[in-house]
PDB file of C-alpha atoms in Angstrom:
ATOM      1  CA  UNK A  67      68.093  60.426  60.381  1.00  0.00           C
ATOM      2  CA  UNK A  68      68.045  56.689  59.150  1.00  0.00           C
ATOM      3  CA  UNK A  69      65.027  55.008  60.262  1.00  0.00           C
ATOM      4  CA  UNK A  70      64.928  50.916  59.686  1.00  0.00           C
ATOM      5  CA  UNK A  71      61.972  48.963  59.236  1.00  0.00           C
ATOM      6  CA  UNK A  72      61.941  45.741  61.126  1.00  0.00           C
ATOM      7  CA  UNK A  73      58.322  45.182  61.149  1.00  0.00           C
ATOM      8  CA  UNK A  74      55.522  43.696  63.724  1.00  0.00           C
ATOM      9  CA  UNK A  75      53.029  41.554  63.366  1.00  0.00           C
ATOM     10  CA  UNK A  76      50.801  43.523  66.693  1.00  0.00           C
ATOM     11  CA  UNK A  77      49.034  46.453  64.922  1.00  0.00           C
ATOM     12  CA  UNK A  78      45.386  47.781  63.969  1.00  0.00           C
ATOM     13  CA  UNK A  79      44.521  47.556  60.415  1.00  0.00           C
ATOM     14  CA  UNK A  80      44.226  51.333  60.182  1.00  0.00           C
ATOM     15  CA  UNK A  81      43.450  53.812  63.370  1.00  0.00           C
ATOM     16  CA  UNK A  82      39.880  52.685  63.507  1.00  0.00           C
ATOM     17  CA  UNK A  83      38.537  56.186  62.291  1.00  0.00           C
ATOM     18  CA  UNK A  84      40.718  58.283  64.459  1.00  0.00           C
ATOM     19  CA  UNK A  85      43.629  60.558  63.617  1.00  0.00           C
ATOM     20  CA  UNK A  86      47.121  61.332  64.846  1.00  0.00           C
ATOM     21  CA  UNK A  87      46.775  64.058  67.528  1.00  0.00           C
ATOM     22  CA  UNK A  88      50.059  62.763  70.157  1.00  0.00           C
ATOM     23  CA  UNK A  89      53.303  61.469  70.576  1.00  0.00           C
ATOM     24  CA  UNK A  90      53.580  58.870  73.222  1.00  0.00           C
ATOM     25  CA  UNK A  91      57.115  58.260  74.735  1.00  0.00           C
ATOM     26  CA  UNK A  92      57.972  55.028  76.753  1.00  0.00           C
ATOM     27  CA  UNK A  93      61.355  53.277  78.307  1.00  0.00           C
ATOM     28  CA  UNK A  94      62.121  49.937  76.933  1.00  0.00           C
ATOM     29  CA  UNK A  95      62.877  48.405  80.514  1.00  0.00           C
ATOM     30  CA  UNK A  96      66.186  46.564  78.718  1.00  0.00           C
ATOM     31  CA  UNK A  97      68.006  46.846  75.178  1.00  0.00           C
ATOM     32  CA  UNK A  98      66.428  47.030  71.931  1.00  0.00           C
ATOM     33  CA  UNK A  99      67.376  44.082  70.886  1.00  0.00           C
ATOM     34  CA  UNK A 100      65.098  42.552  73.483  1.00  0.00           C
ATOM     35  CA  UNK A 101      62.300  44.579  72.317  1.00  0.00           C
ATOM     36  CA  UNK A 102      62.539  43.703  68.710  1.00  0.00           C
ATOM     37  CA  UNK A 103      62.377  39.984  69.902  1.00  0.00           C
ATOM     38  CA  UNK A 104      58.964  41.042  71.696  1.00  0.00           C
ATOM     39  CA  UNK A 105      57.075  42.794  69.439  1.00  0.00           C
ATOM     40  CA  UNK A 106      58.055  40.439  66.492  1.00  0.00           C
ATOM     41  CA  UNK A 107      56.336  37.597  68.699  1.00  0.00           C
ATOM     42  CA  UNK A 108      52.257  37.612  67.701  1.00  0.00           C
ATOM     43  CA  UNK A 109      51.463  36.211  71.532  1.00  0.00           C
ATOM     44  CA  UNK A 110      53.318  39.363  73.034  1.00  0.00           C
ATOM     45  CA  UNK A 111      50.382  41.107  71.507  1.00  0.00           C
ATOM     46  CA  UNK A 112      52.817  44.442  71.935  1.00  0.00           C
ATOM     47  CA  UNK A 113      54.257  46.847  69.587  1.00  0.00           C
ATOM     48  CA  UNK A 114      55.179  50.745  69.027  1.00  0.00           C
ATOM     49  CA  UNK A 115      55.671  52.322  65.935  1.00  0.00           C
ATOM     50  CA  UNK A 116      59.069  53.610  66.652  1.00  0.00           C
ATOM     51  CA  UNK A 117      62.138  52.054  69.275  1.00  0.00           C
ATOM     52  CA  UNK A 118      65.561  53.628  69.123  1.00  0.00           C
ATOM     53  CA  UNK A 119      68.924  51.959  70.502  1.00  0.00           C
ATOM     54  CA  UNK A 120      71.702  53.224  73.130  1.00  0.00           C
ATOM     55  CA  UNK A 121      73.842  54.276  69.812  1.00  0.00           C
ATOM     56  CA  UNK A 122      70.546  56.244  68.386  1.00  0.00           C
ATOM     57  CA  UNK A 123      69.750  53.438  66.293  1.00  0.00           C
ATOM     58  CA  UNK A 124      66.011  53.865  65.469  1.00  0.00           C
ATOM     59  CA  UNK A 125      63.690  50.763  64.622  1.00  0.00           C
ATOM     60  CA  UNK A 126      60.357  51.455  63.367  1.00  0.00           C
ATOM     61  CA  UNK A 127      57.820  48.109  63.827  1.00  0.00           C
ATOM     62  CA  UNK A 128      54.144  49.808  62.553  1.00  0.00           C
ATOM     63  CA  UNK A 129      53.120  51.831  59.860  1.00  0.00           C
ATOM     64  CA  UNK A 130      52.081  55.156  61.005  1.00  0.00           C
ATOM     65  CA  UNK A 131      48.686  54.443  59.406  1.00  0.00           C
ATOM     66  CA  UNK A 132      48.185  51.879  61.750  1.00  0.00           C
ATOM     67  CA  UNK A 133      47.973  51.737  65.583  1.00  0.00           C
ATOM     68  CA  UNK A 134      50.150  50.203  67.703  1.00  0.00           C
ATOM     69  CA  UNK A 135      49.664  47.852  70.794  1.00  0.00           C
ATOM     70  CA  UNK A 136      51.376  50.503  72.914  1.00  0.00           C
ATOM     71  CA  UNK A 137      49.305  52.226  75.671  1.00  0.00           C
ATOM     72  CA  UNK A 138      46.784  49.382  76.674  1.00  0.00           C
ATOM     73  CA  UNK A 139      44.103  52.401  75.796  1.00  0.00           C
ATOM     74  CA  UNK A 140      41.741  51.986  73.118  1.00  0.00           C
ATOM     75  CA  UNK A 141      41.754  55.379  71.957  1.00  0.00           C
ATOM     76  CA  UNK A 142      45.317  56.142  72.520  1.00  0.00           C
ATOM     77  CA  UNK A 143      46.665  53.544  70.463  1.00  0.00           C
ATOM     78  CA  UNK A 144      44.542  54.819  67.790  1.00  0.00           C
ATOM     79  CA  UNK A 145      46.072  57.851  68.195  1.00  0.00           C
ATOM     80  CA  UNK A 146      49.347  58.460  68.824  1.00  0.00           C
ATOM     81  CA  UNK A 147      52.246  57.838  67.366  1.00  0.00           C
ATOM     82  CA  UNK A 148      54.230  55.657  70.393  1.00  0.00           C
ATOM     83  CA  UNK A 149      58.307  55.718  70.769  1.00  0.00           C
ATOM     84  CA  UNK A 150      60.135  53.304  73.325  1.00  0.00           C
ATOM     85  CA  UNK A 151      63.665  54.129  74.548  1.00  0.00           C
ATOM     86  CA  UNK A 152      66.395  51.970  75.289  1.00  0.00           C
ATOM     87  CA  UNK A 153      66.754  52.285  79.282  1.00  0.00           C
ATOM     88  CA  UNK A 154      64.530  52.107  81.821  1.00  0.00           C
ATOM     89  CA  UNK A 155      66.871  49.862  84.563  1.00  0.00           C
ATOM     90  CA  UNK A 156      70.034  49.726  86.261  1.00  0.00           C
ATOM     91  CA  UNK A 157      72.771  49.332  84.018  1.00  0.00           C
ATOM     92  CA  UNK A 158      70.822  50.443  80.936  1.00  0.00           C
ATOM     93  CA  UNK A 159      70.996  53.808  80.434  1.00  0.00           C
ATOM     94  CA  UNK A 160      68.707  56.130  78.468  1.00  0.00           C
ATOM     95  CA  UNK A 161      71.851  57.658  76.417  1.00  0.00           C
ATOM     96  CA  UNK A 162      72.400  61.143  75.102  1.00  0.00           C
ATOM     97  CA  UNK A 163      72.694  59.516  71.860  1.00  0.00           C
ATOM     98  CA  UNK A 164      68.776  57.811  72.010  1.00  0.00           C
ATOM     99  CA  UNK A 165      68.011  61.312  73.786  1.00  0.00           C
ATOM    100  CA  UNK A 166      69.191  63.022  70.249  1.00  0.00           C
ATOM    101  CA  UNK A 167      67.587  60.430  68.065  1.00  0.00           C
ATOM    102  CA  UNK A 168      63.950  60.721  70.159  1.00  0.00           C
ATOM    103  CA  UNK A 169      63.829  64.629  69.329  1.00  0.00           C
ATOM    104  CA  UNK A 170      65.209  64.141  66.205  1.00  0.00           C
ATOM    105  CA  UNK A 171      62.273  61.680  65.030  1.00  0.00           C
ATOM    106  CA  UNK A 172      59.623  64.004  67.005  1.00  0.00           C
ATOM    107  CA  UNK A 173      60.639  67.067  65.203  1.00  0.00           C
ATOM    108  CA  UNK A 174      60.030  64.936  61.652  1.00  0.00           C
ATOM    109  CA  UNK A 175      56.784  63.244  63.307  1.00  0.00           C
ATOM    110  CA  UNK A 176      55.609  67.524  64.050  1.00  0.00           C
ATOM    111  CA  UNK A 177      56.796  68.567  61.123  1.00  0.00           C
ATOM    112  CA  UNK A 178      54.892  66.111  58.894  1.00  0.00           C
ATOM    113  CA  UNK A 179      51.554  66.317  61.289  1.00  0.00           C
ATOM    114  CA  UNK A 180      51.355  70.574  61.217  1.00  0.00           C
ATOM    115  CA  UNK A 181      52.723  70.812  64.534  1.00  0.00           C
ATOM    116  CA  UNK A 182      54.206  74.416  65.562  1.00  0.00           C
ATOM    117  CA  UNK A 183      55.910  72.874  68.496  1.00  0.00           C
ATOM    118  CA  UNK A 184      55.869  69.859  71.031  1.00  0.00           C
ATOM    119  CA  UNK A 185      54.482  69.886  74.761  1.00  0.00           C
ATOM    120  CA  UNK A 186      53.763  68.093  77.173  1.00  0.00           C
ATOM    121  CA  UNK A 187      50.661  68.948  79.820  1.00  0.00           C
ATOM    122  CA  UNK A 188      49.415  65.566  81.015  1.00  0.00           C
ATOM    123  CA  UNK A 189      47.008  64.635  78.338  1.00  0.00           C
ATOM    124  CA  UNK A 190      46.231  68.233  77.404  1.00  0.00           C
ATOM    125  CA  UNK A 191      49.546  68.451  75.576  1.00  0.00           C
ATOM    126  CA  UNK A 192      50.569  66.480  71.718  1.00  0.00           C
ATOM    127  CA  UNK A 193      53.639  64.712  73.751  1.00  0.00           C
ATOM    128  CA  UNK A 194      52.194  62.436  76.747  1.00  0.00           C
ATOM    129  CA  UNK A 195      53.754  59.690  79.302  1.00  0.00           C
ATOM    130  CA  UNK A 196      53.027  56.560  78.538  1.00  0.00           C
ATOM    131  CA  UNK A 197      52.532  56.468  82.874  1.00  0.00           C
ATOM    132  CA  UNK A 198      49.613  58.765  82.639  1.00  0.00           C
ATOM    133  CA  UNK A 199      47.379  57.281  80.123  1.00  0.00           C
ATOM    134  CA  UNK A 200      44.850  55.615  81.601  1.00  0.00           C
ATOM    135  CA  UNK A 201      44.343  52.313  81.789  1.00  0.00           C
ATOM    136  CA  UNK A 202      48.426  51.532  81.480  1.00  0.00           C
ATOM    137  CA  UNK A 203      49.824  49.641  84.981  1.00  0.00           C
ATOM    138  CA  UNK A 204      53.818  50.765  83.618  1.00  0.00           C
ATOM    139  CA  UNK A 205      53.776  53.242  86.888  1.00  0.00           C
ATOM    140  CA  UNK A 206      57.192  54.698  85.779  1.00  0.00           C
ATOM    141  CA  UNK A 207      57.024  54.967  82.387  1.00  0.00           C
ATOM    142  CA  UNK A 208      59.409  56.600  80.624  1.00  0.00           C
ATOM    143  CA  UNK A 209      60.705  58.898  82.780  1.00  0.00           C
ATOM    144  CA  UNK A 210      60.163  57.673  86.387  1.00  0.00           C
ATOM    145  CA  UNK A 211      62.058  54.478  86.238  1.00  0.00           C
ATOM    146  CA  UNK A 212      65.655  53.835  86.990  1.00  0.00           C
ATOM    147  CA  UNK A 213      67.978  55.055  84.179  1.00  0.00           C
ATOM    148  CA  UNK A 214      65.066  56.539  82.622  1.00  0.00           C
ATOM    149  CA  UNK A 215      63.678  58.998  79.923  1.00  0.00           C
ATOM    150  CA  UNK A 216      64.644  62.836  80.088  1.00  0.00           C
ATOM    151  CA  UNK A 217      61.515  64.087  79.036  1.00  0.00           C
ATOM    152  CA  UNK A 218      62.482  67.783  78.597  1.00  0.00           C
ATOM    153  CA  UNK A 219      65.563  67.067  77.096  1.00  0.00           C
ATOM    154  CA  UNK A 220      63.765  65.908  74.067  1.00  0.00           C
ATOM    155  CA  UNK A 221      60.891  68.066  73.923  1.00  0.00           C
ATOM    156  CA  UNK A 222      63.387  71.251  74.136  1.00  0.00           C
ATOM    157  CA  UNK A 223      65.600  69.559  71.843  1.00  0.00           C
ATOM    158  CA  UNK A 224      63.146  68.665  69.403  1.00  0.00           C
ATOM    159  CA  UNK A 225      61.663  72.048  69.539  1.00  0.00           C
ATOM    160  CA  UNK A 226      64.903  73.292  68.901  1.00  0.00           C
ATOM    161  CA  UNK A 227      65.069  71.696  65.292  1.00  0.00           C
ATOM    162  CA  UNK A 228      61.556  72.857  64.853  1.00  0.00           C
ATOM    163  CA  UNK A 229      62.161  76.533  64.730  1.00  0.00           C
ATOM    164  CA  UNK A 230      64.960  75.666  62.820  1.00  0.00           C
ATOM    165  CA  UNK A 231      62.745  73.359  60.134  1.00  0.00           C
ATOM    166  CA  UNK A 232      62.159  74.506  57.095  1.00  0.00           C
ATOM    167  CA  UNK A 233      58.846  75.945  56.253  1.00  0.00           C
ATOM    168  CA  UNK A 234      55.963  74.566  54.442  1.00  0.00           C
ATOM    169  CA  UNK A 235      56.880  74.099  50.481  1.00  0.00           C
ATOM    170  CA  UNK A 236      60.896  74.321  50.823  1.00  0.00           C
ATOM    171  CA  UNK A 237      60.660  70.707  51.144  1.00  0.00           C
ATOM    172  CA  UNK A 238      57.617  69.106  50.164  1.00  0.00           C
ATOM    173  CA  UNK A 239      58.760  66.170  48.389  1.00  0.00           C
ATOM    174  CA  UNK A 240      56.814  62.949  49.084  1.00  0.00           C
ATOM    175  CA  UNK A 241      58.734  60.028  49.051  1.00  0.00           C
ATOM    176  CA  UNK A 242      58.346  56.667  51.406  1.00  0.00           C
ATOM    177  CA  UNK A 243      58.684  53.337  51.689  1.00  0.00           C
ATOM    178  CA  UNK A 244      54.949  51.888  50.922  1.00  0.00           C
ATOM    179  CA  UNK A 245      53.339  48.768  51.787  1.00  0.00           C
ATOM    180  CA  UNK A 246      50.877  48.267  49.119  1.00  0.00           C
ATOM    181  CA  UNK A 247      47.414  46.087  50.150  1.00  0.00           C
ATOM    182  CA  UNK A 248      48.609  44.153  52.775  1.00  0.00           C
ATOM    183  CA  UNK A 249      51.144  42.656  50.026  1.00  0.00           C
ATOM    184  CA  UNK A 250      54.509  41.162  51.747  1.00  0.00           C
ATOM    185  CA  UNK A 251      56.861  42.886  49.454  1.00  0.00           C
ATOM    186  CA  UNK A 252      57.315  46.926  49.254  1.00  0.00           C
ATOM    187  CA  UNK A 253      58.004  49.585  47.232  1.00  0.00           C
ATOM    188  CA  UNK A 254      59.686  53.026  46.651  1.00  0.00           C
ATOM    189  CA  UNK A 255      57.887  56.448  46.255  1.00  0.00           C
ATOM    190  CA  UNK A 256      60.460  58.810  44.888  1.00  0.00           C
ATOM    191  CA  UNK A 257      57.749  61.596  44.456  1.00  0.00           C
ATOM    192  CA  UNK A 258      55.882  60.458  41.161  1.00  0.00           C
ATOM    193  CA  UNK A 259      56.776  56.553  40.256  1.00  0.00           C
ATOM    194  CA  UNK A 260      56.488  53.532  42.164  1.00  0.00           C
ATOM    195  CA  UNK A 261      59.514  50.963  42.150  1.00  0.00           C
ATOM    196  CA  UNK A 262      58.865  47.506  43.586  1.00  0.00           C
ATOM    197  CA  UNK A 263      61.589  47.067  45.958  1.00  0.00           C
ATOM    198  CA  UNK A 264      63.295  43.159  45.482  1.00  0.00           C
ATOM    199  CA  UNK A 265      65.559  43.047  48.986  1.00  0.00           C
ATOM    200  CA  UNK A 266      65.525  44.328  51.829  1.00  0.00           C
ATOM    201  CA  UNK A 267      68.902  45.885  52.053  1.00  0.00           C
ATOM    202  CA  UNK A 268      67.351  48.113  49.484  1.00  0.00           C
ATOM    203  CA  UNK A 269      65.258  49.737  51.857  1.00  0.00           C
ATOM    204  CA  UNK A 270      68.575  50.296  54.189  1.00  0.00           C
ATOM    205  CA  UNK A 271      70.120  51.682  51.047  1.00  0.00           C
ATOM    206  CA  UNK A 272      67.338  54.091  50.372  1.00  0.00           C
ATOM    207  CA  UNK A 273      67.028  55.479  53.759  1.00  0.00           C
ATOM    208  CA  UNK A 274      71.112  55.768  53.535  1.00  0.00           C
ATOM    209  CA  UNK A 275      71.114  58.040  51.036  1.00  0.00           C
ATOM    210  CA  UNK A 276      67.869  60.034  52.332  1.00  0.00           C
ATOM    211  CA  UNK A 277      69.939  60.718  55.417  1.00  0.00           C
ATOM    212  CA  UNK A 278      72.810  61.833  53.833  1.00  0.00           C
ATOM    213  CA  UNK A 279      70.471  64.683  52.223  1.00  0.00           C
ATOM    214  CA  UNK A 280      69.227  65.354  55.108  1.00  0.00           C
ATOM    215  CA  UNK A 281      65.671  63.953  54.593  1.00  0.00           C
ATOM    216  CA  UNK A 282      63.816  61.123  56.270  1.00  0.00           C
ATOM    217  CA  UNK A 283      61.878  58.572  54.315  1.00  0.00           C
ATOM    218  CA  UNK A 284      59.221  57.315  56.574  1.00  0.00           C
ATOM    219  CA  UNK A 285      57.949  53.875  55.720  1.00  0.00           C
ATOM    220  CA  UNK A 286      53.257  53.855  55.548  1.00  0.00           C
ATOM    221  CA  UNK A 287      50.951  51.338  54.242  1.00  0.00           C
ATOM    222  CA  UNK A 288      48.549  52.062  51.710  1.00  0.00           C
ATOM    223  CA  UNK A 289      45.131  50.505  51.409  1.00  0.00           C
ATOM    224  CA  UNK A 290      44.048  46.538  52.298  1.00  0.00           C
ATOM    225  CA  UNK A 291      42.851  43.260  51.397  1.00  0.00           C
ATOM    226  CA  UNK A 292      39.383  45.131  51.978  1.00  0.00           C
ATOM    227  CA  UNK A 293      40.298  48.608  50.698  1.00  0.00           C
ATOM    228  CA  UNK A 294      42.901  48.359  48.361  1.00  0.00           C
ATOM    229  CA  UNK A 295      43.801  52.305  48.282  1.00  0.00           C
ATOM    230  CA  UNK A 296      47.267  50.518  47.178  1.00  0.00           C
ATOM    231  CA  UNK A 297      45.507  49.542  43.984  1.00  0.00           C
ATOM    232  CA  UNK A 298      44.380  53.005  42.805  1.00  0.00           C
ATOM    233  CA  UNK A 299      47.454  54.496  44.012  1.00  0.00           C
ATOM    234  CA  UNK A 300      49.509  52.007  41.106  1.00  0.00           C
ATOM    235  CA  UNK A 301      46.667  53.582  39.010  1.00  0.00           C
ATOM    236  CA  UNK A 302      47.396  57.016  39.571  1.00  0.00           C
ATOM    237  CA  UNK A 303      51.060  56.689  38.970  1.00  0.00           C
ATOM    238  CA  UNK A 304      50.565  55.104  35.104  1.00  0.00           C
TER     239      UNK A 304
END
């Protein structure tokens, strides 16, 4: 699975004290393309941390530290995890290659969060509609819409690589892309050192070759301009 950054500007510094407890899918409405040009714009004040493409492209705009400006819910955005979907209208089609993609990136997203499985029961369940949260006026999102999201496709499929995942310890490495302190540049984790990271097409290398061993290399922010976690991370690593 090859996930690019593209990066948004429309995020909480952090999750505001609350943790990741859900997955919340939605339906573009249109192309992703057209939602990369939204959520790079500051007055759309929108985002997600996650979009994936008709070919099963998958974009990812906010740091899983952070919260997005996904679910027009306080709380939510705090704590979920969000995922759009090309689709949502006639003549864009949710395909079965984003379908794949989704429960590909949701099986990773359980795996690293301690989740046995994905399900969805309204709000009662770690995979919810972006429709039912309240406070959201998107009445048919993802599913409901025209051309729209096959929600038990990807739960079952996702589940599916779950009980096929290996278990805890078989492969723990930690490596990511960091954002260090709010700093614009970023570096590489490879499980022990840090390397600063001097173009971006190294990150698209990276994430290349992590696919190609199977692995995904997630991209997080560490630390602030007002904690700098970052800073004693570097520390650490010496």
């Amino acid at each position: 699975m090859n996930v690019l950054w593209v990066g948004s500007p429309n995020h909480y510094q952090g999750r505001n004290g609350y943790g990741v407890d859900h997955i919340t899918l939605h339906i573009m409405v249109g192309h992703l393309a057209g939602t990369d040009a939204v959520f790079a714009n500051p007055g759309s004040t929108a985002s997600a941390h996650y979009g994936i493409g008709a070919d099963g492209t998958i974009h990812q705009y906010v740091a899983e530290t952070d919260g997005s400006y996904s679910d027009a819910n306080w709380e939510s955005n705090n704590s979920t995890i969000s995922i759009e979907h090309e689709g949502g209208m006639d003549g864009v089609p949710c395909t079965r290659a984003c379908l794949d993609a989704s429960a590909e990136l949701m099986a990773d997203i359980a795996r690293r969060y301690g989740w046995d499985r994905l399900w969805h029961e309204g709000l009662d369940g770690n995979v919810w509609l972006h429709r039912e949260v309240p406070g959201t006026d998107h009445a048919g999102c993802p599913d409901l819409a025209p051309n729209g999201l096959d929600v038990d496709y990807v739960i079952d499929k996702a589940n599916a690589l779950l009980a096929g995942a290996p278990s805890a310890g078989e492969d723990d490495d930690m490596q990511a892309i960091i954002q260090i302190n709010d700093e614009p540049g970023l570096a590489y984790f490879d499980g022990s050192r840090l390397h600063t990271l001097t173009h971006p097409d190294q990150v698209t290398a990276l994430q290349l070759v992590a696919q190609a061993c199977g692995r995904t290399l997630p991209a997080i922010k560490v630390g602030s301009d007002q904690a700098p976690w970052g800073t004693r991370l570097r520390e650490a690593l010496q």
